[in-house]
Every structure is written in C-alpha cells, then in structure tokens.
Short mmCIF file of N, CA, C and O and ligand atoms in Angstrom, two decimals:
data_model
loop_
_atom_site.label_atom_id
_atom_site.label_comp_id
_atom_site.label_asym_id
_atom_site.label_seq_id
_atom_site.Cartn_x
_atom_site.Cartn_y
_atom_site.Cartn_z
N MET A 874 -9.87 -7.80 -33.58
CA MET A 874 -10.05 -6.48 -32.95
C MET A 874 -10.67 -6.67 -31.56
O MET A 874 -11.68 -7.34 -31.41
N LEU A 875 -10.03 -6.07 -30.59
CA LEU A 875 -10.49 -6.23 -29.21
C LEU A 875 -11.59 -5.21 -28.91
O LEU A 875 -11.40 -4.02 -29.08
N ASN A 876 -12.74 -5.74 -28.50
CA ASN A 876 -13.80 -4.85 -28.06
C ASN A 876 -13.45 -4.38 -26.64
O ASN A 876 -13.45 -5.15 -25.71
N ILE A 877 -13.17 -3.09 -26.52
CA ILE A 877 -12.64 -2.62 -25.24
C ILE A 877 -13.72 -2.52 -24.17
O ILE A 877 -13.43 -2.43 -22.99
N ASP A 878 -14.98 -2.51 -24.56
CA ASP A 878 -16.02 -2.38 -23.54
C ASP A 878 -16.41 -3.73 -22.95
O ASP A 878 -16.70 -3.84 -21.77
N SER A 879 -16.44 -4.75 -23.78
CA SER A 879 -16.85 -6.05 -23.26
C SER A 879 -15.71 -7.04 -23.40
O SER A 879 -15.57 -7.73 -24.40
N LEU A 880 -14.89 -7.06 -22.37
CA LEU A 880 -13.79 -8.02 -22.34
C LEU A 880 -14.33 -9.30 -21.72
O LEU A 880 -14.84 -9.31 -20.61
N GLU A 881 -14.24 -10.40 -22.45
CA GLU A 881 -14.79 -11.66 -21.98
C GLU A 881 -13.85 -12.34 -20.98
O GLU A 881 -14.27 -12.86 -19.95
N ARG A 882 -12.57 -12.27 -21.28
CA ARG A 882 -11.61 -12.97 -20.45
C ARG A 882 -10.28 -12.24 -20.59
O ARG A 882 -9.81 -12.03 -21.72
N GLY A 883 -9.71 -11.83 -19.48
CA GLY A 883 -8.44 -11.14 -19.58
C GLY A 883 -8.08 -10.36 -18.33
O GLY A 883 -8.54 -10.69 -17.23
N VAL A 884 -7.26 -9.35 -18.52
CA VAL A 884 -6.73 -8.58 -17.41
C VAL A 884 -6.93 -7.09 -17.72
O VAL A 884 -6.64 -6.65 -18.83
N VAL A 885 -7.46 -6.36 -16.75
CA VAL A 885 -7.61 -4.92 -16.90
C VAL A 885 -6.73 -4.22 -15.86
O VAL A 885 -6.88 -4.45 -14.67
N ILE A 886 -5.82 -3.41 -16.36
CA ILE A 886 -4.98 -2.61 -15.46
C ILE A 886 -5.57 -1.21 -15.48
O ILE A 886 -5.54 -0.52 -16.50
N ASP A 887 -6.14 -0.83 -14.34
CA ASP A 887 -6.93 0.40 -14.29
C ASP A 887 -6.30 1.42 -13.34
O ASP A 887 -5.39 1.09 -12.57
N HIS A 888 -6.81 2.65 -13.41
CA HIS A 888 -6.35 3.75 -12.56
C HIS A 888 -4.86 4.05 -12.74
O HIS A 888 -4.17 4.40 -11.79
N ILE A 889 -4.39 3.88 -13.97
CA ILE A 889 -3.03 4.28 -14.29
C ILE A 889 -3.03 5.80 -14.42
O ILE A 889 -3.92 6.37 -15.05
N LYS A 890 -2.04 6.42 -13.82
CA LYS A 890 -1.93 7.88 -13.94
C LYS A 890 -1.86 8.25 -15.43
O LYS A 890 -1.11 7.62 -16.18
N ALA A 891 -2.63 9.25 -15.83
CA ALA A 891 -2.68 9.63 -17.24
C ALA A 891 -1.27 9.87 -17.79
O ALA A 891 -0.47 10.56 -17.18
N GLY A 892 -0.99 9.23 -18.92
CA GLY A 892 0.32 9.39 -19.55
C GLY A 892 1.32 8.32 -19.19
O GLY A 892 2.40 8.25 -19.77
N LYS A 893 0.97 7.46 -18.21
CA LYS A 893 1.92 6.45 -17.74
C LYS A 893 1.72 5.09 -18.42
O LYS A 893 2.48 4.15 -18.18
N SER A 894 0.71 4.96 -19.27
CA SER A 894 0.38 3.64 -19.81
C SER A 894 1.50 3.08 -20.68
O SER A 894 1.75 1.87 -20.66
N MET A 895 2.19 3.93 -21.44
CA MET A 895 3.24 3.42 -22.30
C MET A 895 4.42 2.89 -21.50
O MET A 895 5.06 1.92 -21.88
N GLU A 896 4.70 3.55 -20.37
CA GLU A 896 5.77 3.07 -19.50
C GLU A 896 5.44 1.68 -18.96
O GLU A 896 6.28 0.78 -18.93
N ILE A 897 4.19 1.49 -18.57
CA ILE A 897 3.77 0.20 -18.06
C ILE A 897 3.78 -0.85 -19.16
O ILE A 897 4.21 -1.98 -18.95
N TYR A 898 3.35 -0.46 -20.33
CA TYR A 898 3.38 -1.35 -21.50
C TYR A 898 4.81 -1.85 -21.74
O TYR A 898 5.04 -3.03 -21.98
N ARG A 899 5.77 -0.92 -21.61
CA ARG A 899 7.17 -1.27 -21.85
C ARG A 899 7.72 -2.15 -20.72
O ARG A 899 8.35 -3.18 -20.97
N VAL A 900 7.44 -1.77 -19.47
CA VAL A 900 8.00 -2.50 -18.33
C VAL A 900 7.44 -3.92 -18.27
O VAL A 900 8.17 -4.87 -17.98
N LEU A 901 6.15 -4.08 -18.57
CA LEU A 901 5.54 -5.41 -18.52
C LEU A 901 5.82 -6.21 -19.79
O LEU A 901 5.41 -7.36 -19.89
N GLU A 902 6.48 -5.56 -20.76
CA GLU A 902 6.84 -6.21 -22.04
C GLU A 902 5.60 -6.76 -22.74
O GLU A 902 5.58 -7.88 -23.23
N LEU A 903 4.55 -5.93 -22.77
CA LEU A 903 3.30 -6.37 -23.38
C LEU A 903 3.41 -6.51 -24.90
O LEU A 903 2.60 -7.17 -25.52
N ASP A 904 4.44 -5.87 -25.47
CA ASP A 904 4.64 -6.01 -26.92
C ASP A 904 5.01 -7.43 -27.31
O ASP A 904 4.89 -7.82 -28.46
N LYS A 905 5.45 -8.23 -26.32
CA LYS A 905 5.84 -9.61 -26.62
C LYS A 905 4.66 -10.57 -26.58
O LYS A 905 4.81 -11.75 -26.85
N LEU A 906 3.48 -10.08 -26.19
CA LEU A 906 2.31 -10.95 -26.11
C LEU A 906 1.71 -11.17 -27.49
O LEU A 906 1.79 -10.31 -28.36
N ASP A 907 1.10 -12.34 -27.67
CA ASP A 907 0.42 -12.63 -28.93
C ASP A 907 -1.02 -12.14 -28.93
O ASP A 907 -1.63 -11.99 -29.97
N CYS A 908 -1.56 -11.92 -27.73
CA CYS A 908 -2.97 -11.56 -27.64
C CYS A 908 -3.17 -10.06 -27.85
O CYS A 908 -2.22 -9.29 -27.90
N SER A 909 -4.44 -9.66 -27.94
CA SER A 909 -4.76 -8.25 -28.15
C SER A 909 -4.53 -7.45 -26.88
O SER A 909 -4.84 -7.90 -25.78
N VAL A 910 -3.96 -6.28 -27.05
CA VAL A 910 -3.76 -5.36 -25.94
C VAL A 910 -4.32 -4.01 -26.36
O VAL A 910 -3.98 -3.50 -27.42
N ALA A 911 -5.20 -3.46 -25.53
CA ALA A 911 -5.77 -2.15 -25.83
C ALA A 911 -5.30 -1.15 -24.78
O ALA A 911 -5.33 -1.44 -23.58
N ILE A 912 -4.85 -0.01 -25.26
CA ILE A 912 -4.45 1.06 -24.35
C ILE A 912 -5.44 2.20 -24.51
O ILE A 912 -5.65 2.69 -25.61
N ILE A 913 -6.05 2.57 -23.41
CA ILE A 913 -6.99 3.69 -23.44
C ILE A 913 -6.34 4.84 -22.68
O ILE A 913 -6.04 4.73 -21.50
N LYS A 914 -6.13 5.93 -23.40
CA LYS A 914 -5.46 7.07 -22.78
C LYS A 914 -6.48 8.14 -22.41
O LYS A 914 -7.46 8.35 -23.11
N ASN A 915 -6.19 8.82 -21.32
CA ASN A 915 -7.00 9.97 -20.88
C ASN A 915 -8.47 9.64 -20.72
O ASN A 915 -9.34 10.44 -21.07
N ALA A 916 -8.74 8.45 -20.18
CA ALA A 916 -10.13 8.12 -19.86
C ALA A 916 -10.57 8.94 -18.65
O ALA A 916 -9.75 9.30 -17.81
N ARG A 917 -11.86 9.22 -18.57
CA ARG A 917 -12.37 9.95 -17.43
C ARG A 917 -12.68 8.98 -16.30
O ARG A 917 -13.35 7.99 -16.50
N SER A 918 -12.15 9.23 -15.13
CA SER A 918 -12.46 8.38 -13.99
C SER A 918 -13.60 9.02 -13.21
O SER A 918 -14.05 10.12 -13.51
N LYS A 919 -14.08 8.29 -12.22
CA LYS A 919 -15.23 8.78 -11.44
C LYS A 919 -14.93 10.11 -10.76
O LYS A 919 -15.79 10.95 -10.61
N LYS A 920 -13.68 10.27 -10.35
CA LYS A 920 -13.31 11.51 -9.68
C LYS A 920 -13.00 12.62 -10.70
O LYS A 920 -12.44 13.63 -10.35
N SER A 921 -13.37 12.35 -11.96
CA SER A 921 -13.17 13.26 -13.09
C SER A 921 -11.71 13.61 -13.34
O SER A 921 -11.39 14.58 -14.01
N GLU A 922 -10.83 12.80 -12.77
CA GLU A 922 -9.42 12.94 -13.14
C GLU A 922 -9.17 12.06 -14.35
O GLU A 922 -9.85 11.07 -14.56
N ARG A 923 -8.15 12.42 -15.11
CA ARG A 923 -7.80 11.61 -16.27
C ARG A 923 -6.97 10.41 -15.84
O ARG A 923 -6.16 10.50 -14.94
N LYS A 924 -7.19 9.30 -16.50
CA LYS A 924 -6.43 8.09 -16.20
C LYS A 924 -6.22 7.30 -17.48
O LYS A 924 -6.90 7.52 -18.48
N ASP A 925 -5.28 6.38 -17.43
CA ASP A 925 -5.06 5.45 -18.54
C ASP A 925 -5.51 4.06 -18.09
O ASP A 925 -5.51 3.74 -16.90
N ILE A 926 -5.89 3.26 -19.06
CA ILE A 926 -6.32 1.89 -18.79
C ILE A 926 -5.66 0.97 -19.81
O ILE A 926 -5.54 1.34 -20.99
N ILE A 927 -5.22 -0.18 -19.39
CA ILE A 927 -4.71 -1.18 -20.32
C ILE A 927 -5.57 -2.43 -20.20
O ILE A 927 -5.82 -2.92 -19.09
N LYS A 928 -6.06 -2.92 -21.33
CA LYS A 928 -6.85 -4.14 -21.34
C LYS A 928 -6.13 -5.21 -22.14
O LYS A 928 -5.73 -4.96 -23.29
N ILE A 929 -5.99 -6.37 -21.55
CA ILE A 929 -5.27 -7.47 -22.19
C ILE A 929 -6.25 -8.62 -22.36
O ILE A 929 -6.89 -9.05 -21.41
N GLU A 930 -6.36 -9.08 -23.61
CA GLU A 930 -7.37 -10.08 -23.91
C GLU A 930 -6.82 -11.49 -23.69
O GLU A 930 -6.81 -12.31 -24.58
N ASP A 931 -6.34 -11.73 -22.49
CA ASP A 931 -5.88 -13.07 -22.14
C ASP A 931 -5.56 -13.06 -20.65
O ASP A 931 -5.34 -12.00 -20.07
N ARG A 932 -5.53 -14.24 -20.07
CA ARG A 932 -5.18 -14.32 -18.65
C ARG A 932 -3.67 -14.51 -18.55
O ARG A 932 -3.18 -15.63 -18.52
N ILE A 933 -2.95 -13.43 -18.52
CA ILE A 933 -1.50 -13.55 -18.39
C ILE A 933 -1.11 -13.32 -16.94
O ILE A 933 -1.86 -12.72 -16.17
N ASP A 934 0.04 -13.80 -16.58
CA ASP A 934 0.57 -13.54 -15.26
C ASP A 934 1.30 -12.20 -15.28
O ASP A 934 2.28 -12.04 -15.98
N ILE A 935 0.78 -11.26 -14.52
CA ILE A 935 1.37 -9.92 -14.50
C ILE A 935 2.29 -9.80 -13.29
O ILE A 935 1.96 -10.29 -12.22
N ASP A 936 3.41 -9.17 -13.50
CA ASP A 936 4.32 -8.90 -12.39
C ASP A 936 3.76 -7.73 -11.58
O ASP A 936 4.03 -6.58 -11.87
N LEU A 937 2.93 -8.07 -10.60
CA LEU A 937 2.26 -7.02 -9.84
C LEU A 937 3.22 -6.20 -8.99
O LEU A 937 2.98 -5.03 -8.72
N ASP A 938 4.32 -6.82 -8.58
CA ASP A 938 5.29 -6.09 -7.77
C ASP A 938 5.80 -4.86 -8.53
O ASP A 938 5.94 -3.79 -7.95
N VAL A 939 6.06 -5.04 -9.81
CA VAL A 939 6.56 -3.92 -10.60
C VAL A 939 5.51 -2.82 -10.69
O VAL A 939 5.82 -1.63 -10.57
N LEU A 940 4.24 -3.21 -10.84
CA LEU A 940 3.17 -2.20 -10.89
C LEU A 940 3.09 -1.43 -9.57
O LEU A 940 2.88 -0.23 -9.56
N GLY A 941 3.27 -2.14 -8.46
CA GLY A 941 3.26 -1.48 -7.16
C GLY A 941 4.37 -0.47 -7.03
O GLY A 941 4.22 0.57 -6.38
N PHE A 942 5.49 -0.76 -7.66
CA PHE A 942 6.62 0.16 -7.64
C PHE A 942 6.32 1.39 -8.49
O PHE A 942 6.59 2.53 -8.09
N ILE A 943 5.76 1.19 -9.67
CA ILE A 943 5.48 2.31 -10.57
C ILE A 943 4.41 3.22 -9.98
O ILE A 943 4.56 4.44 -9.97
N ASP A 944 3.34 2.62 -9.49
CA ASP A 944 2.25 3.41 -8.91
C ASP A 944 1.33 2.49 -8.10
O ASP A 944 0.57 1.72 -8.66
N PRO A 945 1.39 2.57 -6.77
CA PRO A 945 0.57 1.68 -5.94
C PRO A 945 -0.93 1.95 -6.06
O PRO A 945 -1.73 1.17 -5.56
N ASN A 946 -1.32 3.05 -6.72
CA ASN A 946 -2.75 3.33 -6.89
C ASN A 946 -3.38 2.56 -8.04
O ASN A 946 -4.60 2.56 -8.21
N ILE A 947 -2.54 1.91 -8.85
CA ILE A 947 -3.03 1.13 -9.97
C ILE A 947 -3.85 -0.05 -9.44
O ILE A 947 -3.51 -0.63 -8.41
N THR A 948 -4.94 -0.37 -10.14
CA THR A 948 -5.70 -1.56 -9.77
C THR A 948 -5.65 -2.58 -10.91
O THR A 948 -5.56 -2.20 -12.08
N VAL A 949 -5.65 -3.84 -10.54
CA VAL A 949 -5.61 -4.91 -11.53
C VAL A 949 -6.82 -5.81 -11.33
O VAL A 949 -7.02 -6.35 -10.24
N ASN A 950 -7.64 -5.93 -12.36
CA ASN A 950 -8.83 -6.77 -12.29
C ASN A 950 -8.67 -7.94 -13.25
O ASN A 950 -8.29 -7.76 -14.41
N ILE A 951 -8.99 -9.12 -12.74
CA ILE A 951 -8.98 -10.32 -13.59
C ILE A 951 -10.40 -10.56 -14.05
O ILE A 951 -11.33 -10.64 -13.24
N ILE A 952 -10.57 -10.68 -15.36
CA ILE A 952 -11.91 -10.81 -15.95
C ILE A 952 -12.09 -12.22 -16.48
O ILE A 952 -11.21 -12.76 -17.17
N ASP A 953 -13.23 -12.79 -16.16
CA ASP A 953 -13.59 -14.09 -16.75
C ASP A 953 -15.10 -14.12 -16.93
O ASP A 953 -15.84 -13.68 -16.04
N GLY A 954 -15.54 -14.60 -18.06
CA GLY A 954 -16.97 -14.62 -18.36
C GLY A 954 -17.57 -13.24 -18.38
O GLY A 954 -18.74 -13.06 -18.05
N GLY A 955 -16.76 -12.24 -18.73
CA GLY A 955 -17.26 -10.87 -18.81
C GLY A 955 -17.39 -10.18 -17.46
O GLY A 955 -17.89 -9.06 -17.38
N LYS A 956 -16.98 -10.85 -16.38
CA LYS A 956 -17.10 -10.26 -15.05
C LYS A 956 -15.75 -10.21 -14.35
O LYS A 956 -14.85 -11.00 -14.65
N ILE A 957 -15.65 -9.31 -13.38
CA ILE A 957 -14.44 -9.25 -12.56
C ILE A 957 -14.48 -10.42 -11.57
O ILE A 957 -15.40 -10.52 -10.75
N VAL A 958 -13.51 -11.32 -11.67
CA VAL A 958 -13.47 -12.46 -10.76
C VAL A 958 -12.43 -12.28 -9.67
O VAL A 958 -12.45 -12.97 -8.65
N GLU A 959 -11.53 -11.34 -9.88
CA GLU A 959 -10.50 -11.13 -8.87
C GLU A 959 -9.95 -9.71 -8.98
O GLU A 959 -9.71 -9.21 -10.08
N LYS A 960 -9.77 -9.06 -7.83
CA LYS A 960 -9.09 -7.77 -7.77
C LYS A 960 -7.77 -7.98 -7.06
O LYS A 960 -7.75 -8.44 -5.92
N LYS A 961 -6.69 -7.67 -7.76
CA LYS A 961 -5.37 -7.90 -7.19
C LYS A 961 -4.94 -6.70 -6.34
O LYS A 961 -5.18 -5.55 -6.71
N LYS A 962 -4.31 -6.99 -5.23
CA LYS A 962 -3.77 -5.94 -4.37
C LYS A 962 -2.29 -5.73 -4.70
O LYS A 962 -1.53 -6.68 -4.82
N LEU A 963 -1.92 -4.47 -4.83
CA LEU A 963 -0.53 -4.16 -5.13
C LEU A 963 0.22 -3.80 -3.85
O LEU A 963 -0.30 -3.13 -2.98
N THR A 964 1.44 -4.26 -3.76
CA THR A 964 2.30 -3.90 -2.63
C THR A 964 3.63 -3.42 -3.18
O THR A 964 3.98 -3.67 -4.33
N LEU A 965 4.38 -2.73 -2.33
CA LEU A 965 5.70 -2.27 -2.75
C LEU A 965 6.68 -3.44 -2.72
O LEU A 965 6.82 -4.11 -1.69
N PRO A 966 7.34 -3.72 -3.82
CA PRO A 966 8.30 -4.83 -3.85
C PRO A 966 9.56 -4.51 -3.07
O PRO A 966 9.95 -3.34 -2.95
N ALA A 967 10.21 -5.53 -2.52
CA ALA A 967 11.45 -5.33 -1.77
C ALA A 967 12.56 -4.82 -2.67
O ALA A 967 13.40 -4.03 -2.25
N ARG A 968 12.59 -5.28 -3.91
CA ARG A 968 13.57 -4.77 -4.86
C ARG A 968 13.01 -4.83 -6.27
O ARG A 968 12.14 -5.64 -6.57
N VAL A 969 13.50 -3.93 -7.11
CA VAL A 969 13.10 -3.92 -8.51
C VAL A 969 14.37 -4.01 -9.35
O VAL A 969 15.36 -3.35 -9.08
N VAL A 970 14.31 -4.85 -10.37
CA VAL A 970 15.48 -5.11 -11.21
C VAL A 970 15.19 -4.65 -12.63
O VAL A 970 14.20 -5.07 -13.23
N ASN A 971 16.04 -3.76 -13.14
CA ASN A 971 15.97 -3.29 -14.53
C ASN A 971 14.64 -2.63 -14.88
O ASN A 971 14.15 -2.78 -16.00
N VAL A 972 14.07 -1.93 -13.94
CA VAL A 972 12.86 -1.16 -14.23
C VAL A 972 13.23 0.30 -14.41
O VAL A 972 12.79 0.96 -15.35
N VAL A 973 14.03 0.82 -13.51
CA VAL A 973 14.55 2.18 -13.64
C VAL A 973 16.07 2.12 -13.54
O VAL A 973 16.63 1.18 -12.97
N LYS A 974 16.69 3.14 -14.13
CA LYS A 974 18.15 3.18 -14.12
C LYS A 974 18.65 4.15 -13.05
O LYS A 974 18.02 5.17 -12.79
N CYS A 975 19.81 3.82 -12.50
CA CYS A 975 20.44 4.72 -11.54
C CYS A 975 20.96 5.94 -12.30
O CYS A 975 21.58 5.82 -13.35
N LYS A 976 20.68 7.14 -11.75
CA LYS A 976 21.06 8.36 -12.46
C LYS A 976 22.38 8.94 -11.97
O LYS A 976 22.81 9.99 -12.43
N ASN A 977 22.99 8.28 -11.01
CA ASN A 977 24.28 8.76 -10.51
C ASN A 977 25.37 8.46 -11.54
O ASN A 977 25.65 7.30 -11.83
N PRO A 978 26.00 9.52 -12.11
CA PRO A 978 27.01 9.27 -13.15
C PRO A 978 28.24 8.52 -12.63
O PRO A 978 28.97 7.91 -13.42
N ARG A 979 28.46 8.55 -11.32
CA ARG A 979 29.61 7.84 -10.76
C ARG A 979 29.25 6.42 -10.32
O ARG A 979 30.10 5.71 -9.79
N CYS A 980 28.00 6.03 -10.53
CA CYS A 980 27.58 4.68 -10.13
C CYS A 980 28.24 3.66 -11.05
O CYS A 980 28.44 3.90 -12.25
N ILE A 981 28.55 2.50 -10.50
CA ILE A 981 29.21 1.45 -11.30
C ILE A 981 28.33 0.99 -12.46
O ILE A 981 28.84 0.56 -13.50
N THR A 982 27.01 1.14 -12.32
CA THR A 982 26.12 0.71 -13.40
C THR A 982 26.25 1.58 -14.65
O THR A 982 25.88 1.16 -15.75
N SER A 983 26.78 2.80 -14.49
CA SER A 983 26.97 3.64 -15.68
C SER A 983 28.26 3.27 -16.41
O SER A 983 28.47 3.67 -17.55
N VAL A 984 29.13 2.53 -15.75
CA VAL A 984 30.38 2.07 -16.37
C VAL A 984 30.22 0.63 -16.86
O VAL A 984 30.52 0.31 -18.00
N GLU A 985 29.74 -0.21 -15.97
CA GLU A 985 29.56 -1.63 -16.29
C GLU A 985 28.17 -1.82 -16.90
O GLU A 985 27.19 -2.02 -16.19
N GLN A 986 28.10 -1.75 -18.23
CA GLN A 986 26.81 -1.73 -18.91
C GLN A 986 26.00 -3.02 -18.71
O GLN A 986 24.78 -3.00 -18.83
N GLU A 987 26.69 -4.11 -18.44
CA GLU A 987 25.96 -5.38 -18.36
C GLU A 987 25.36 -5.63 -16.97
O GLU A 987 24.62 -6.59 -16.79
N LEU A 988 25.65 -4.74 -16.03
CA LEU A 988 25.11 -4.92 -14.68
C LEU A 988 23.61 -4.66 -14.65
O LEU A 988 23.11 -3.78 -15.35
N ASP A 989 22.91 -5.43 -13.82
CA ASP A 989 21.49 -5.16 -13.61
C ASP A 989 21.35 -3.87 -12.80
O ASP A 989 22.16 -3.59 -11.93
N HIS A 990 20.31 -3.12 -13.11
CA HIS A 990 19.99 -1.94 -12.30
C HIS A 990 19.04 -2.39 -11.20
O HIS A 990 17.90 -2.76 -11.48
N VAL A 991 19.54 -2.41 -9.97
CA VAL A 991 18.75 -2.95 -8.86
C VAL A 991 18.52 -1.86 -7.82
O VAL A 991 19.47 -1.21 -7.36
N PHE A 992 17.25 -1.65 -7.48
CA PHE A 992 16.89 -0.73 -6.41
C PHE A 992 16.20 -1.52 -5.30
O PHE A 992 15.35 -2.37 -5.58
N ALA A 993 16.58 -1.24 -4.06
CA ALA A 993 16.01 -1.95 -2.92
C ALA A 993 15.22 -0.97 -2.06
O ALA A 993 15.60 0.18 -1.87
N LEU A 994 14.10 -1.45 -1.54
CA LEU A 994 13.24 -0.65 -0.66
C LEU A 994 13.89 -0.55 0.72
O LEU A 994 14.28 -1.55 1.31
N THR A 995 14.02 0.68 1.22
CA THR A 995 14.61 0.88 2.54
C THR A 995 13.51 0.99 3.59
O THR A 995 12.33 1.08 3.27
N GLU A 996 13.92 1.03 4.85
CA GLU A 996 12.95 1.12 5.94
C GLU A 996 12.15 2.41 5.86
O GLU A 996 11.03 2.48 6.36
N LYS A 997 12.73 3.45 5.28
CA LYS A 997 12.02 4.73 5.18
C LYS A 997 11.05 4.76 4.01
O LYS A 997 10.44 5.80 3.73
N GLY A 998 10.94 3.68 3.28
CA GLY A 998 9.98 3.62 2.18
C GLY A 998 10.49 4.20 0.88
O GLY A 998 9.73 4.40 -0.05
N VAL A 999 11.78 4.51 0.81
CA VAL A 999 12.36 4.98 -0.45
C VAL A 999 13.22 3.86 -1.04
O VAL A 999 13.68 2.97 -0.32
N TYR A 1000 13.41 3.96 -2.35
CA TYR A 1000 14.24 2.98 -3.04
C TYR A 1000 15.64 3.55 -3.25
O TYR A 1000 15.80 4.70 -3.62
N ARG A 1001 16.64 2.72 -3.00
CA ARG A 1001 18.02 3.13 -3.21
C ARG A 1001 18.72 2.11 -4.10
O ARG A 1001 18.50 0.91 -3.99
N CYS A 1002 19.62 2.65 -4.95
CA CYS A 1002 20.47 1.81 -5.78
C CYS A 1002 21.32 0.94 -4.85
O CYS A 1002 21.89 1.44 -3.88
N ILE A 1003 21.40 -0.36 -5.13
CA ILE A 1003 22.14 -1.24 -4.23
C ILE A 1003 23.64 -1.06 -4.37
O ILE A 1003 24.41 -1.52 -3.53
N TYR A 1004 24.10 -0.40 -5.43
CA TYR A 1004 25.53 -0.22 -5.63
C TYR A 1004 26.03 1.07 -4.99
O TYR A 1004 27.06 1.09 -4.33
N CYS A 1005 25.31 2.18 -5.22
CA CYS A 1005 25.82 3.49 -4.79
C CYS A 1005 24.91 4.19 -3.79
O CYS A 1005 25.21 5.31 -3.38
N GLU A 1006 23.79 3.56 -3.42
CA GLU A 1006 22.87 4.14 -2.44
C GLU A 1006 22.11 5.36 -2.94
O GLU A 1006 21.43 6.03 -2.16
N GLN A 1007 22.23 5.69 -4.20
CA GLN A 1007 21.49 6.82 -4.77
C GLN A 1007 19.99 6.56 -4.63
O GLN A 1007 19.52 5.49 -4.96
N GLU A 1008 19.29 7.58 -4.14
CA GLU A 1008 17.85 7.44 -3.95
C GLU A 1008 17.12 7.57 -5.28
O GLU A 1008 17.46 8.41 -6.08
N TYR A 1009 16.11 6.72 -5.48
CA TYR A 1009 15.31 6.81 -6.69
C TYR A 1009 14.27 7.92 -6.51
O TYR A 1009 13.54 7.94 -5.53
N GLN A 1010 14.22 8.84 -7.47
CA GLN A 1010 13.25 9.94 -7.43
C GLN A 1010 12.18 9.71 -8.48
O GLN A 1010 12.46 9.85 -9.67
N PRO A 1011 10.97 9.37 -8.04
CA PRO A 1011 9.91 9.20 -9.04
C PRO A 1011 9.59 10.54 -9.69
O PRO A 1011 9.59 11.56 -9.02
N GLN A 1012 9.26 10.51 -11.00
CA GLN A 1012 8.94 11.76 -11.70
C GLN A 1012 7.49 12.15 -11.42
O GLN A 1012 6.64 11.33 -11.47
ZN1 ZN Z 774 23.78 3.60 -8.45
#
C-alpha cells in the first residue's frame, strides 16, 4: 500500500486539471507498471481550485512531451529520499503520436485503421492532423 503523503522515492505529477487524471493514466500507460500508483482526485490546491495528482512509487521515465501536450500547467516532481530532487519543465512537443484521434470523418485515419494518429504543432501554436490538416480542439 502506497502511503500517499510520504513518498520516499518516485514521481509526482501535480496540478492536473480536476478530472483529467484518468486520461493521463491511460496515455502514460501507467497500468503497465509493476509499482504502486496512487491517483488523488479533486485535491484542493493553494489557489483553492480542484486538481488531480498522480503519485508513482518508482523512478520511471515519463514522456513529458505528452504531458505538455495534454496540459502545460502540469508539474512533474522527482522524489528521492522523501524530498523533491528535480522539477521537470514541460514544453509543447513538435508532434504527438496516438494520443488523440483525428475527428475528421473524411480523414484517411478513419479508413485506414492501422495508421498512427499524428498531430504536428504549427507555427500558430495549434496542432493539426498531418494527413488532413484538421485542427485539434482541446476539450
Ligand atoms: Zn486527419
């Protein structure tokens, strides 16, 4: 059982928008880990807004680019010896593969099921499907 208050060694993904933790759990494929993973939903943050937190009881390599795509406000802290030893900075990735699906029904990805769903960051800061140019609309 993972003690969520005193993590000795691991990774804390903090400031997740309330309700988004399961999406991150799925995208990072945390279900495939052998170590303990704790999801805290609707925690109170300092600004009294609700947030989700994910605590992983191991030092795993997290795909930070994907987190930056989902929500650049997320923070990632690396914990060792019960203390934060590193705060990771998130940036917007140049492209994301198989994180979100293209919603254009005429896109080739809706016909060719085996194709990767690839979105590329444009100069305007929006993501577009590389096949049909459909803009990704975050919910
Ligand atoms: Zn498309």
